[in-house]
C-alpha cells in the first residue's frame, strides 16, 4: 500500500542555498547586498512548513540481471550492486509544492537574482525533506534490524529517467501528493524528488 | 424520475469506494482498473449492485481514469461502453425500490496544466470532452467530476461537460489537511468558480475522513446556493500487519459523522477510498429520519482567483486601473514589443499598493488584442493571486480570456445597448463572472440619476432572461467630468445611492473621470471618492499609487466601521513617508565610494546596487548625454563584472545583481530618451524548447543580452519549433538562442535547429543548458555552445560585429 505523510525539515541551511545558487558562502557574505537579499528570500521559508511525501515498500526479486519490483522490472548493474542483499525496496516521492515555482516565477518578473536564490532555496528544501524522510525511515527500520541503502533516483547511473513512468504510477503521485510527470519526464511542481532505497535486513 | 427534482426533495445517496474493492478482488499494482470493465464485468457489476442494495441512488461508472491519455479512442469507447453496461446491469440486478441513476465518473488526468506543468488547457478540455461524449453516447444519466485537486483542471473538466452535454453535472474536489486544494484554492473560491459555470451540485470527496473534512464542508454550506455533496474517505489508511490496508473510521462512526453534516445542510452523500457497501448501508440507516435542510440562495456578489474569493459588500473594493495602455507611452511600447514583464511589474506594484482586484486592459488600435489579452491574463494569474477584471470591448478577446481565467472573473463591461447585452451576457452565463454594467444605452448617458436607474433596471431584466442572477451584476453609473457640467458629480452620486437602496445592487465607479480638466485632480478625486463611498459605493477603479486616494480609502474604512481597531489604517499610515514632498532628497545624497572603481555609477553597478544605480543615473542625466553615460559608465562597468565572472572572481548571483543594476540605469535612460530610443543591436530570439518548462537559465541570458543592447525577443518556455522558426523569419533575426534542461527535450532542440536551417538559413544558433556540452551541441547542429550567460553574450557580440 502507498502511505502519505507530511514532514517538516529543519530550517534552511544558508551555505547550501548559496552553493546551489552558484556562489561560495564566503564571497556571498562579503557582498554588500547579497546577504540581505538572501535573508529576504529565506523569509519565504521562515514558517516551518509541512511538505508531502508518499511512499511504498515493494518486494524485490532478483533473477539474473533482472530486478523485479512487482510493478516493474528493470535491469541496472548499478542497482544490482547496490541492492544485492536486499529483499525489499522503499520507493518514495517528495515535493515542497507549487509555492516555490510560483515564487520563482514571480521574482523573474522583477529580479532574476531573487529568482535564482529562491530556486536554490527550493532545491535545498526538497533535499532537506528527502533527508528528513530517509532518516526517519532509517530509524524505523533500524529498530527492526534493517539498514537502508543510499537513495537512488531515475536518471542516476544506469537507471533510465523513463523509470519515472512506472514509479509515478506505482506511487500514485498525482493523487497522493499532487506531483505530476510532464512529457519530458520532468516533474511539476519542479522542486520534487523521486527515489528508491534498498532495505537490507542484517540477518540476510 | 428527474434526478435534480428528486435531489431537491430528498437526500441523495452516492456510492462508496471502487478502487479499494478492486484491489481486494485482485487488481494488480500498475494495472488500469478501467480495463476490468471488460475483463471482469461480473466483479464490477457486483460492486455496483451491492451499493444499490445498500441504498445508493447514484452509482458511478468505473471510469475514473478513462481518458485519451491512457487509452486509444477505440479502446476508450469500448471501456466506457462496458462500464455503463455494467452499471445498467447492476440496476436491473438490484431491483431496488428507490430511484437510481448512473453517473459517468471522471477523475483528474494526473497531468499538471501549464504554466507550471506542460498540459495545455485546451488539450485538457479536449481530453475530458472525449470521455464526456462517450458517456453521453452510452447513455449515462449525469456526469460526476471528482477528486480534482487543481482548480484549473476542474474548470477544464466542467467546461468539457457543459460544452458536450445537457446532463446534470456534479463536481467534487479533493482538499488537503490545510483546507485548500493542492494548487491553493479555498472552498469559497471553488464555490464561486463552479456555481458561476453552472455546476448542478458541488462538494468534497476523498483525502480525509468526514470529521476532518467538516470545516471545508461548512465553508461550502456557507457559500453555496446549489446542493452540497460529501464523499469522504473512511479516515486514513494503515497497514494491519497482514499485508492488508485498513481504514481507521468504521462504518457506524462514518455514518454518524456524515449524518452530522447532513444535519448541517449537506444534501448528497456517499463514500470514497476505504468505504464499502457496509458504510453506505450504515449511512442510509443512520440518516433515515433526517429531513434535508432547504437550500438557501446566498445571493452574494463574489469573484475569485485560483486561491481565494472576494465578496462585494464586506468593505469597499479597490480595482487597480494601471494595466491599461491608454495615455501611457512606455506601456504601449512594451505591449507592442511583446514585453510582458512590464505588465507583470505593474501588477505586482499594484498588489503591493493594496488593491483587491486588477483591471486588465491591453486594447491598442494596431495590436492583436485577442491573443494579447489572454496572454496577459495567463501570465498575471501565474504569479499573482488577485482576482482579475477582464476589460475589453472585443467580445472575441473577452471570451478567450474568460475561458483561460482560473477563477470567476469580473467582466468589464456590459451596457444597456442591445448589441452589448447580446454579446456579453451569453459569455457571462457560460464562463461565470460578475459583470460591470454601465448605465448607458443607444441614447447615450442619461443626464439624471433617474435615467441611469431606468437603464440599470432594463439591464437587470435582460440579464434575468439569460438566467444571470442580479447579484452577478455591479452597476457603474459613470463618473462624468464636473468641470463640463456642474451637476455631473451630484447626479452620479445620487445614482450610486439609489441603485444601492432601490435595486439592492452593488456599484462601482471609475472615480478619476470626475476631475478631467481641473488642476490638482487628486483633491477632487479623493473628495468625490469619499462622498461616493458614503453613498454606498462598493468598488472603485482607481490609481492605487495615488496617496490621496489611498488615504481617503483607509480613512473611510476606519470611520465607517469597516476596519476593526483601525488596524489597516494604522498599517497604511506607518508605510507613509514622514512628510510628503521629499522626492529628490535621496537622489542628491552623495554616495560613498569605497572602492577603486572609476565612478559612482560604475561602483553601483559593480556592486549590484539597483536603486543607487538608478538614482546616480538620473543625476548624471543633468550633466552628460544619455549615450555618453551608456558608453562611458554602464558598458565599462558591465565589462568589468563580465570579465570577473569569466575569471571566477565574480559569482553568478553577483553577475546577476550587477545586470539588474545596469538594467535599472538603462530604464532611467530610456525614459529620458522617450522620443529617440537607444539604437538597439540586432534582434536575438530566445526560447526554451518544446517540452521543457524550465526557464531560469534562459532568463539570465536574456537579462545580460538586454544589458549589452540586443533587441531580445523572448518566446518563453515550452515553445514549439514552428513558432521559433516563424518568429525568426518574421523578424529576420540573425541570432537564435535555445535552452534545454532535460535530456528528453534535446531532440526537440535538434528538430528546432533542423527547421531553422531550412526556414531561416541565415541565422546563427547558440544553445545552452545543463545537459549540453560542445560535442553534443555540434552533433545536433548548433553553431555555438555557450556554457554560461557570458559566453552567450560574447558569441552574440561576435556575430553582431560580423553583420
Coordinates of C-alpha atoms in Angstrom, one line a residue, chain B residues 368 371 375 683 685-687 713-716 718-736 738 751-763:
Chain B
X368 CA -3.7 41.6 -31.7
X371 CA -4.0 37.0 -28.3
X375 CA -1.6 36.0 -22.7
X683 CA 17.5 41.0 -32.9
X685 CA 15.3 35.3 -30.5
X686 CA 15.4 33.4 -27.2
X687 CA 13.4 30.3 -26.2
X713 CA 12.5 38.7 -28.3
X714 CA 11.8 36.2 -25.5
X715 CA 9.4 33.5 -26.8
X716 CA 9.1 31.9 -23.3
X718 CA 7.9 25.0 -24.0
X719 CA 8.0 26.7 -27.4
X720 CA 7.2 24.5 -30.5
X721 CA 9.9 24.6 -33.3
X722 CA 7.3 26.1 -35.8
X723 CA 6.8 29.1 -33.5
X724 CA 10.6 29.7 -33.1
X725 CA 11.1 29.4 -36.9
X726 CA 8.1 31.7 -37.7
X727 CA 9.3 34.4 -35.4
X728 CA 12.9 34.2 -36.7
X729 CA 11.7 34.5 -40.3
X730 CA 9.2 37.3 -39.4
X731 CA 12.0 39.4 -37.8
X732 CA 14.8 38.1 -40.0
X733 CA 16.7 37.6 -36.7
X734 CA 20.4 36.9 -37.2
X735 CA 20.7 35.2 -33.8
X736 CA 18.7 32.5 -32.0
X738 CA 17.9 27.9 -27.4
X751 CA 14.2 19.5 -34.5
X752 CA 14.1 23.2 -33.9
X753 CA 17.6 23.6 -35.3
X754 CA 16.8 21.5 -38.4
X755 CA 13.7 23.6 -39.0
X756 CA 15.6 26.8 -38.6
X757 CA 18.3 25.7 -41.1
X758 CA 15.5 25.1 -43.6
X759 CA 13.4 28.2 -42.9
X760 CA 16.0 30.7 -41.8
X761 CA 19.3 29.6 -43.2
X762 CA 20.9 33.0 -42.3
X763 CA 20.6 32.7 -38.6

